[in-house]
XYZ file of C-alpha atoms in Angstrom:
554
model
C -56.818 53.109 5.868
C -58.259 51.010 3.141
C -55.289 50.065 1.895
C -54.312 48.606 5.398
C -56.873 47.379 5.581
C -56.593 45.499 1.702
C -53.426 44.504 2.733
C -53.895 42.636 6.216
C -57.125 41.142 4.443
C -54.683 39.835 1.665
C -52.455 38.170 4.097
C -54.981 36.831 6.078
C -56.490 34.861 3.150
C -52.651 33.715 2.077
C -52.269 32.127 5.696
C -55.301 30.816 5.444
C -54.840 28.959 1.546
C -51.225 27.897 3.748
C -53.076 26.062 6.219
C -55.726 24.486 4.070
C -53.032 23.357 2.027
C -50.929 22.248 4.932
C -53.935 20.158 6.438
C -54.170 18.693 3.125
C -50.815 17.475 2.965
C -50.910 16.061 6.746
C -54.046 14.318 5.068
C -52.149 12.828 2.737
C -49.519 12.141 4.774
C -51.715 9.470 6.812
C -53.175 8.119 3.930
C -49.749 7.235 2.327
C -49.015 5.716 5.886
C -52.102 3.605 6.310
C -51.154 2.975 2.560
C -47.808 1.209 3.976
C -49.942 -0.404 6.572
C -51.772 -2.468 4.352
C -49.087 -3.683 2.192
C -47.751 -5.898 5.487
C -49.833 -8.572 5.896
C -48.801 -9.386 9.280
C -46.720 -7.559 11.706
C -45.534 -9.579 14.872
C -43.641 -6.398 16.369
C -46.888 -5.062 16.970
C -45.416 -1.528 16.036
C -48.218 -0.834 12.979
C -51.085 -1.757 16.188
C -50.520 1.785 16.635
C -51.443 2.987 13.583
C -54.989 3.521 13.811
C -56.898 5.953 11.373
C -59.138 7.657 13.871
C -55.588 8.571 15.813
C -53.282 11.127 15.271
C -50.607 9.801 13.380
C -48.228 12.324 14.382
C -48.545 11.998 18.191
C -49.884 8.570 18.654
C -48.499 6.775 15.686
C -44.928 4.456 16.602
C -42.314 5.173 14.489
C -44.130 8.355 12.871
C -42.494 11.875 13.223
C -43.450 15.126 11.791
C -42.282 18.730 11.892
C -44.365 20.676 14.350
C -45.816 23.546 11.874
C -46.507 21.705 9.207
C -47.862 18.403 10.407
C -45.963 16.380 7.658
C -44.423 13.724 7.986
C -40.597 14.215 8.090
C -39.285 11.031 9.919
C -40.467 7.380 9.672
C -38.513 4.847 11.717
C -39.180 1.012 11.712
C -37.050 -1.102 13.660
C -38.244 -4.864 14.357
C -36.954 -6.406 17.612
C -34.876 -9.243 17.091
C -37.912 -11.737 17.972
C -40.181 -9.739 15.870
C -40.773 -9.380 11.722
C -43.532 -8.072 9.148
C -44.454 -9.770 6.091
C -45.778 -8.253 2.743
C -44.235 -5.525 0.567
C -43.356 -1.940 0.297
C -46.624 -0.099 -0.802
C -45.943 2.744 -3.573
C -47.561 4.950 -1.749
C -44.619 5.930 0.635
C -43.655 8.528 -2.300
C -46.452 10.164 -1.114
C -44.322 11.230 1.815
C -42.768 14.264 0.210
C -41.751 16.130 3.152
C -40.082 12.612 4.647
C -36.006 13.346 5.968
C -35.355 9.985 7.347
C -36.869 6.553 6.224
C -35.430 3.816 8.532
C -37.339 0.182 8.319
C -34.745 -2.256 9.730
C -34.969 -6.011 10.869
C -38.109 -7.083 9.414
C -37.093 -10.132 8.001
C -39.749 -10.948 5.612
C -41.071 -7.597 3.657
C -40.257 -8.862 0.486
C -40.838 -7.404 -3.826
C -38.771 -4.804 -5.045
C -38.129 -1.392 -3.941
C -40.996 0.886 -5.814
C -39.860 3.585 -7.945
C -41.815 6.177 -5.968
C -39.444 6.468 -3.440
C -38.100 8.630 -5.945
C -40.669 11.118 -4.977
C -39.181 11.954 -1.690
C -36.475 14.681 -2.775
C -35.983 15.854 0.826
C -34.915 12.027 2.028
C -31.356 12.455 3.655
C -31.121 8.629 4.948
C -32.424 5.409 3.249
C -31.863 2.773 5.037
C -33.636 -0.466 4.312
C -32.053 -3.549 6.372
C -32.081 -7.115 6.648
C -35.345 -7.685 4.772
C -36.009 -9.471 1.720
C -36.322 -6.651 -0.812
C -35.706 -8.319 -4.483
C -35.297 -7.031 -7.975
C -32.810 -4.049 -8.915
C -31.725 -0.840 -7.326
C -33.808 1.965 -9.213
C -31.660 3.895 -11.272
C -34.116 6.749 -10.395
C -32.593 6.552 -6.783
C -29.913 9.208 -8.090
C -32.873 12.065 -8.380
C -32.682 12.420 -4.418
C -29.980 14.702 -4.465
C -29.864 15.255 -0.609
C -29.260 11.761 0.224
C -26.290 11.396 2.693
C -26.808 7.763 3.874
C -27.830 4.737 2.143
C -27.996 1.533 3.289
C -29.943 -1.332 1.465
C -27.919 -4.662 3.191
C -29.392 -7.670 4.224
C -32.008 -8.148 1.346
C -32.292 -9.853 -1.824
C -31.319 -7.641 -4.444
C -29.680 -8.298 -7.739
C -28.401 -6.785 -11.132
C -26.081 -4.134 -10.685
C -25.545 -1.318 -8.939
C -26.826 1.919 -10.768
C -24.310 4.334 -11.948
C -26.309 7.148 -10.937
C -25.950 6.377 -6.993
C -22.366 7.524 -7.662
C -23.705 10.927 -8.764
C -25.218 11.995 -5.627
C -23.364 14.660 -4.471
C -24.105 14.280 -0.518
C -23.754 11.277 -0.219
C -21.420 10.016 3.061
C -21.909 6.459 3.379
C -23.171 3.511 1.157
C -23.824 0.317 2.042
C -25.111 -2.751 0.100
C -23.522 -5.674 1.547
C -25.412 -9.435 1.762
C -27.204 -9.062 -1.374
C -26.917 -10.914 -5.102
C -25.918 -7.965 -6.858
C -23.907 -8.448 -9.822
C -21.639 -6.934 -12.669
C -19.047 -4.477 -12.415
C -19.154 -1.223 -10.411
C -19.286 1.674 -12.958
C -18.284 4.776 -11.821
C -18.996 7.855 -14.200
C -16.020 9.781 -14.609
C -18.152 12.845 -14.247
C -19.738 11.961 -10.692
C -19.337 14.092 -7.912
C -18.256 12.539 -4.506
C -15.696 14.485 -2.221
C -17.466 13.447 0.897
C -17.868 9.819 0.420
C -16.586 8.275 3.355
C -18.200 4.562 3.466
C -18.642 2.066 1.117
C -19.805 -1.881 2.214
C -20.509 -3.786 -0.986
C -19.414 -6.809 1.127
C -21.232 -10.770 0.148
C -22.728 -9.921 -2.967
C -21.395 -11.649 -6.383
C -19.608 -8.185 -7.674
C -17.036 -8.470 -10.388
C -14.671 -6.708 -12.468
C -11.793 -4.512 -10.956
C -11.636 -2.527 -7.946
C -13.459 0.939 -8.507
C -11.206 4.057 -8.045
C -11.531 7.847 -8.184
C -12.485 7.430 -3.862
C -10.755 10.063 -2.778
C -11.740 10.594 0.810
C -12.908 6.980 2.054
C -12.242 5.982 5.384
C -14.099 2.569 5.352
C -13.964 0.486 2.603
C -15.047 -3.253 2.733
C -15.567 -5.329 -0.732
C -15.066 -8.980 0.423
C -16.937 -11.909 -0.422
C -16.667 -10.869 -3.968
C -15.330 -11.961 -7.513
C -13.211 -8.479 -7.562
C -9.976 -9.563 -10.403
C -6.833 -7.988 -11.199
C -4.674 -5.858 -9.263
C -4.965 -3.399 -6.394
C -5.320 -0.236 -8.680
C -2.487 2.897 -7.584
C -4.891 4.749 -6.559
C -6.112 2.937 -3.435
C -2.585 3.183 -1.905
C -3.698 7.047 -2.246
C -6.090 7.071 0.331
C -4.599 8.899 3.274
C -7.593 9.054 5.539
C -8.551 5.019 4.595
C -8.803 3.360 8.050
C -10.617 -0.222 7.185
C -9.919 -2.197 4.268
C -11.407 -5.268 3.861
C -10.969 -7.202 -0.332
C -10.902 -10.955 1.033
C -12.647 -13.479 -0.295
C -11.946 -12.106 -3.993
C -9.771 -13.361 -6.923
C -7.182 -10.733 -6.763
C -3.879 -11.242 -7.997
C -0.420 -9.393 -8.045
C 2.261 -8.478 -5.574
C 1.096 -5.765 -3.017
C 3.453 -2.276 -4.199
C 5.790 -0.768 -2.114
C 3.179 2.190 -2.366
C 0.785 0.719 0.187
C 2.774 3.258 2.690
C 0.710 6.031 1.589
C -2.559 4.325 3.226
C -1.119 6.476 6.384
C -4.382 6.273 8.441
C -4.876 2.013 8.145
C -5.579 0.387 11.084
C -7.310 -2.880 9.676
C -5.888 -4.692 6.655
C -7.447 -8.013 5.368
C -6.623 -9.794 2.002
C -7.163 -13.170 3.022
C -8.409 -15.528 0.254
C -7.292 -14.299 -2.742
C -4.270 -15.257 -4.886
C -1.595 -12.762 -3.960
C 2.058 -13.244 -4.652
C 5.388 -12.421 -3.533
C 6.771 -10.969 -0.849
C 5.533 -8.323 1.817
C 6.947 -5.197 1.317
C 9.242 -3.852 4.010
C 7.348 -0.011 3.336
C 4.394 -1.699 5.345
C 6.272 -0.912 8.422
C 5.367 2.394 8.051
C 2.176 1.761 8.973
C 1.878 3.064 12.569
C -1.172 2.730 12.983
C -2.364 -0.665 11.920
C -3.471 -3.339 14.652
C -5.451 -6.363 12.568
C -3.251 -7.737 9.622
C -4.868 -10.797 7.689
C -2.994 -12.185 4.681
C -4.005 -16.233 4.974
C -4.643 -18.180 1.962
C -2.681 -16.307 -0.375
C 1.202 -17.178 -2.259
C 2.611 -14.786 -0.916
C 6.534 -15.794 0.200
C 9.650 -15.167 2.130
C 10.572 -13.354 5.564
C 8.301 -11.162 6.960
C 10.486 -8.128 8.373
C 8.746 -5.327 7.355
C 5.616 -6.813 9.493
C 8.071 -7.051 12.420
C 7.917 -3.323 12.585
C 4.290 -2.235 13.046
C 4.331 -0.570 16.309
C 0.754 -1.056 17.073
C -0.125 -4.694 15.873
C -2.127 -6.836 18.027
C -3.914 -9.420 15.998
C -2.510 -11.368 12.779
C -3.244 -13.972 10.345
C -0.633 -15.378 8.159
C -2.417 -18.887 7.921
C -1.814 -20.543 4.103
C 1.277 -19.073 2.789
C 4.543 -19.690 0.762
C 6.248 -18.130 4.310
C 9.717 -19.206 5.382
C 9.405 -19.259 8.704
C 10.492 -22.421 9.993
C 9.843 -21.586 13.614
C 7.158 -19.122 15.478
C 9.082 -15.342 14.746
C 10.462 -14.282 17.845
C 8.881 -10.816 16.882
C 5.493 -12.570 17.434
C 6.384 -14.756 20.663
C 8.021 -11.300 22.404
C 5.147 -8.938 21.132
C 1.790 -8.120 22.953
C -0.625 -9.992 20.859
C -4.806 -11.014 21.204
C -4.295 -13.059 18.348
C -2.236 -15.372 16.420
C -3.229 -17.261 13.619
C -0.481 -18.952 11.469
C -2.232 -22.215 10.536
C -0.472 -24.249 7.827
C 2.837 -22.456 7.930
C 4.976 -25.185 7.893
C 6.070 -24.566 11.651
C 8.061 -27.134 13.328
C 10.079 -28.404 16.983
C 8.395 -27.590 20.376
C 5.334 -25.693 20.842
C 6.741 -21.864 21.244
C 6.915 -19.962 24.426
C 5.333 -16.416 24.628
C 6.675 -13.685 26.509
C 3.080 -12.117 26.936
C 0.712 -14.752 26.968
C -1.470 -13.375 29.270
C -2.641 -11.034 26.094
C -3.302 -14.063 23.793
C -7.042 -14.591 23.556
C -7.142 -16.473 20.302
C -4.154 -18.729 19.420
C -4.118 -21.074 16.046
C -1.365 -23.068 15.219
C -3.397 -26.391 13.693
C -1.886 -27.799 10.603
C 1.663 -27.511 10.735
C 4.447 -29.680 12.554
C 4.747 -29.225 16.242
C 6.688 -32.082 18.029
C 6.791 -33.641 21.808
C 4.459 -31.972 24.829
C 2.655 -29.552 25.965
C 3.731 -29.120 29.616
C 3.675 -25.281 30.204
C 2.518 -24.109 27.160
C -0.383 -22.704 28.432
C 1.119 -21.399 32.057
C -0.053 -17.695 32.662
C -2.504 -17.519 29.089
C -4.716 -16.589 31.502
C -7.111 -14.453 28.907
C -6.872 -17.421 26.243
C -10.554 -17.837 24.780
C -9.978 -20.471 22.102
C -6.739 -22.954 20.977
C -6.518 -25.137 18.306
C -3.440 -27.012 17.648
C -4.863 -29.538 15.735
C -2.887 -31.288 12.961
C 0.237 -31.526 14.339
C 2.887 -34.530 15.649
C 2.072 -33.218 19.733
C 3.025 -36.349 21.690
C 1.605 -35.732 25.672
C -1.028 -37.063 28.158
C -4.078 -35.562 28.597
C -3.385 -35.318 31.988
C -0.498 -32.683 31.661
C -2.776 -30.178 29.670
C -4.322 -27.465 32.470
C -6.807 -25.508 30.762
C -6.973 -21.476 31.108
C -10.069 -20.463 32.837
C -12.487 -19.078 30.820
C -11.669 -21.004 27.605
C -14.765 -21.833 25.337
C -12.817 -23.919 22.307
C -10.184 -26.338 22.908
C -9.229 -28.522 19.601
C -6.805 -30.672 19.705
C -7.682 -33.077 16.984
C -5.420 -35.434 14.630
C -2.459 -35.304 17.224
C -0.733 -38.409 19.411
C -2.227 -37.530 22.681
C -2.704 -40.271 24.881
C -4.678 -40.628 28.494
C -8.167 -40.564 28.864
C -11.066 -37.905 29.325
C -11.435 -37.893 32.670
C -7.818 -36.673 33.197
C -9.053 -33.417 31.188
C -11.945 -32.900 32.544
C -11.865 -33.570 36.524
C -8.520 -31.987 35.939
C -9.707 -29.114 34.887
C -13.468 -29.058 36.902
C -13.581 -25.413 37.853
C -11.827 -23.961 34.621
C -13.888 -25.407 31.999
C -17.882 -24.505 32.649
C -17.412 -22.388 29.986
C -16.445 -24.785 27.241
C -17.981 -24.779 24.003
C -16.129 -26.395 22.224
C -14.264 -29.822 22.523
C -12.308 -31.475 19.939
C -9.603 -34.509 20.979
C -10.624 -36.779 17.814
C -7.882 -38.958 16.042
C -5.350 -39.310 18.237
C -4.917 -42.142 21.328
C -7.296 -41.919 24.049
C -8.822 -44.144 25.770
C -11.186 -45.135 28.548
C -14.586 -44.173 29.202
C -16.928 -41.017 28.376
C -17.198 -39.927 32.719
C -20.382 -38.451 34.083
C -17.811 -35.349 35.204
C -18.940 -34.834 31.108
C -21.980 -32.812 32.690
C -19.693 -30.124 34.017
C -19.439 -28.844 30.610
C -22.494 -27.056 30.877
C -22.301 -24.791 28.033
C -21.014 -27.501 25.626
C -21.953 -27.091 21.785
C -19.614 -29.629 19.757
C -18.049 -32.620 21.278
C -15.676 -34.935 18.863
C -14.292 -37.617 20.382
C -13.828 -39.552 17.240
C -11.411 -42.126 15.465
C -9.663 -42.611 19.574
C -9.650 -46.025 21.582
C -12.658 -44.795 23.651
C -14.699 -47.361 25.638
C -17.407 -48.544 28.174
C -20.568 -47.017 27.470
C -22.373 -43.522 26.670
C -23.231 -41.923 30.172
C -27.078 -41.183 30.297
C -25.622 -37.822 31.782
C -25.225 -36.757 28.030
C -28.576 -35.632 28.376
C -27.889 -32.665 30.473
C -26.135 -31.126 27.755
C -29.331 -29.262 26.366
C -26.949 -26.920 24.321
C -25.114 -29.397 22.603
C -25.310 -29.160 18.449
C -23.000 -31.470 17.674
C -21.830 -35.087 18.900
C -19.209 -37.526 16.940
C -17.879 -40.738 19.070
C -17.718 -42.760 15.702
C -14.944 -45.075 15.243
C -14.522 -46.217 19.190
C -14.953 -49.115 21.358
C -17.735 -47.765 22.699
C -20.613 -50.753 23.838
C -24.228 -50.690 25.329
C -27.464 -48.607 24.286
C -27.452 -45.070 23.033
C -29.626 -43.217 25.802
C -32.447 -42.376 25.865
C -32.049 -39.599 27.603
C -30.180 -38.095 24.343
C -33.812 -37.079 23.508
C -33.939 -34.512 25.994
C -31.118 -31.977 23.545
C -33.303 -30.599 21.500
C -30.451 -28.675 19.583
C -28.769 -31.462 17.548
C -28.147 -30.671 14.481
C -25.299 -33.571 14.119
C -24.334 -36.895 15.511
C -22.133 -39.925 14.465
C -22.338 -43.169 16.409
C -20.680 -44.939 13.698
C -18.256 -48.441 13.839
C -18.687 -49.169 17.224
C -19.989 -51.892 19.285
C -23.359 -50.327 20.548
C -26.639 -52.567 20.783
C -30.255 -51.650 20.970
C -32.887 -49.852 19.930
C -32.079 -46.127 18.619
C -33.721 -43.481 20.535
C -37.465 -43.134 18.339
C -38.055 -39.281 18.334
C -36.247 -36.350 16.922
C -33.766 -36.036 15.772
C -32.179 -39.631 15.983
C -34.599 -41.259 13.964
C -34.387 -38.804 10.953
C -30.151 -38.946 11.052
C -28.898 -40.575 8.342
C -28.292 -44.042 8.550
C -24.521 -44.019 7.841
C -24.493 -42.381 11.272
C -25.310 -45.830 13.135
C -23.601 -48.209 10.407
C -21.312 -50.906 11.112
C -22.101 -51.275 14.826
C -22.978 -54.476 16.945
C -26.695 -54.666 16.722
C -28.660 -50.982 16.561
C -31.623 -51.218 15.193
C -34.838 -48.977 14.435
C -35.164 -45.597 12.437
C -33.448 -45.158 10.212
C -32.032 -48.782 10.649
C -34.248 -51.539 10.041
C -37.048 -52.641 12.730
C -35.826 -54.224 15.946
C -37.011 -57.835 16.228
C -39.725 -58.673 18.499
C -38.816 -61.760 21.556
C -41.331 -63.897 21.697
């Protein structure tokens, strides 16, 4: 009976020391929180206005989770709303938090200083992510001690030097990202690191440089763009059966792409654009059944494209910038279901093509190249069309033939021979256009005035109407445009005042009233009087800031 007694008493005073000790740690649980807290010097989310220390951070506290027997912390999530932000740093003492899973601060814009090496403290973290900030200073190499780590995420900050080898070591770890950064150097990959289950990697806009890292065997995302990547495309990415996004553009990669690049079985977004790629496509890339976004502008690469012809499931493409002989629009692309066609610069010529489908097209580019005579049914049944540009061309038509798709927001049509005058465009085209963004007609032939009817373009952000035969005056209408960003009329016949009533868009970020015949005093407020005075030169008489000072009648 003593014994039992001896016993129970023994394991009463062990769940006892458990709780004390538990307690303790919930103590210093809050106290590394309220240690966070005071690092941000101001919080506009209003999130940390929760985190009072005579409340229970685990009930009361937002963002602040914690496992049930315990009472430590296990989860701390931080996510600014868009409008919102928090200024100041990260506080050391979050590697107090040694019972923290998940550690999520996104979208705070402005917590700035680097990230402190206690975070190596928290051996249980499983996700780090740490967004869209302004975190500066290096990666901690001591990062690789937390072993469970299965997502990390650091993008949208300000970090630089290179990326530790040691993150490469961590053997759960699914997806890394580190994109929009200044990181630098190579990426070094130990050849002793452990990583079957990597699936993700973003190192996307940062300066990286050096070849393409390999020994990835089971990536299915894999986006290095924005780069200074060099050399070739190694064997081994052409390995990667279960690869489904690849993104390298915006690099200085060079070679011919291998007839191996069949092997990437599970691709269903390719881009390369903007690097300096040679040769020709390889007919194996038919074998691709699965990929629907090819981009492979602003490259050398050359010749016919038939293995391209073949991908079953293709519905968007860029082949803008190449050594292609084309000559004409493919009929492959003109008979094929497509959202988007972009072959800008191709050296395309005769009549604007005709589409079998073009009620799929949403995004059509065919600027730069050599297009002849009009556009009279181009655009019958393109009912889904969202933006055209066929600027830089030889088009020869009258405004007044063009009828718009409804629904379009970007319409250039810049450095052409088009002839007629605005108002054929836009009354028109009244109840199809309300959605316009964008409007570009400039060098070409038009002529007349700028009509009130301008106002039904209620959405419109850029409007060029530059280097034309445009007249009369500017309609004080313009000022109903509140959205408008950008206005160019330079280089018309236009005469009269600017209006006043320009001073009610408070968006303008860009305007040109240059050689024309306008009179008058510019309109004094911003941002007219703080344009650059080139933008009002060689007119008839305009005068005030940032010209000189109107005379005074007497």
């Amino acid at each position: 009976m003593q014994q039992f007694l001896t016993t129970n008493l023994l394991s009463l005073l062990l769940l006892c020391s458990h709780l004390v000790l538990n307690n303790a740690d919930a103590g210093s649980d809050k106290g590394a929180l309220l240690g966070f807290k005071s690092g941000i010097l101001k919080d506009t989310t209003g999130i940390l206005s929760t985190w009072v220390a005579t409340t229970d951070h685990c009930t009361e506290w937002e963002g602040v989770q914690c496992d049930p027997t315990t009472g430590r912390v296990t989860s701390l999530l931080i996510q600014a709303p868009p409008d919102g932000y928090m200024e100041g740093t990260l506080s050391p003492s979050l590697g107090g938090l040694t019972s923290l899973e998940v550690l999520v601060i996104t979208g705070t814009k402005h917590i700035a200083g680097p990230i402190p090496p206690a975070i190596s403290n928290l051996t249980r973290l499983s996700q780090l992510i740490i967004e869209d900030s302004a975190l500066a200073g290096a990666i901690p190499p001591s990062i690789g001690r937390l072993t469970r780590l299965a997502s990390v995420s650091l993008a949208g900050n300000r970090l630089s030097g290179s990326i530790p080898p040691s993150i490469w070591d961590l053997p759960n770890l699914q997806l890394l990202g580190l994109a929009r950064n200044s990181l630098t150097g190579a990426v070094l990959v130990p050849k002793s690191s452990r990583r079957p289950i990597l699936q993700s990697i973003d190192l996307s806009h940062n300066l990286i440089s050096g070849q393409i890292p390999t020994a990835f065997r089971n990536l299915t995302f894999l986006d290095l763009s924005y780069n200074r990547f060099t050399g070739q495309l190694p064997p081994s990415l052409f390995t990667l059966q279960n690869l489904q996004d690849l993104s390298l553009d915006h690099n200085q990669l060079s070679g011919k792409l291998p007839a191996s690049m069949a092997g990437l079985k599970s691709l269903a977004r390719l881009s390369l654009s903007s690097n300096r790629f040679s040769g020709g496509i390889p007919p194996s890339i038919s074998t691709l059944q699965k990929l629907w976004y090819l981009n492979l502008s602003s490259n050398g690469f050359s010749g016919q494209l038939p293995g391209i012809a073949g991908l079953p499931s293709l519905v968007s493409i860029d082949l803008s910038f190449n050594n292609l002989s084309l000559g004409t629009v493919p009929n492959w692309i003109k008979d094929r279901q497509l959202s988007d066609v972009r072959l800008t610069g191709c050296g395309l010529k005769g009549r604007l093509p005709v589409f079998s489908r073009p009620d799929s097209l949403m995004s059509l580019d065919l600027s730069r190249n050599s297009f002849e005579l009009g556009i009279s049914g181009f655009l019958t049944n393109a009912s889904s069309l969202q933006s055209l540009d066929l600027s830089g061309n030889q088009l020869t038509f009258d405004l007044k033939e063009i009828t718009l798709p409804p629904g379009i927001s970007s319409v250039q049509l810049g450095s052409n021979r088009i002839t007629g005058s605005l108002s054929a465009i836009l009354n028109n085209n009244s109840s199809r256009i309300s959605f316009l963004e964008v409007l570009n007609v400039s060098r070409n032939r038009i002529s007349g005035p700028i009509p009130d009817s301008i106002t039904n373009l209620t959405g419109l952000k850029r409007l060029d109407v530059s280097r034309n035969r445009v007249s009369g005056t500017l309609p004080a209408s313009l000022g109903k445009l509140i959205d408008l960003q950008w206005i160019d009329v330079s280089v018309n016949l236009l005469a009269g005042k600017i209006p006043s009533s320009l001073l009610g868009v408070k968006r303008l970020r860009h305007a040109n009233f240059r050689a024309n015949r306008l009179c008058g005093e510019i309109p004094q407020g911003r941002p007219y009087n703080i344009f650059p005075a080139s933008a009002y030169a060689h007119n008839l008489c305009l005068c005030g800031k940032p010209l000189p000072p109107c005379r005074v009648r007497k």
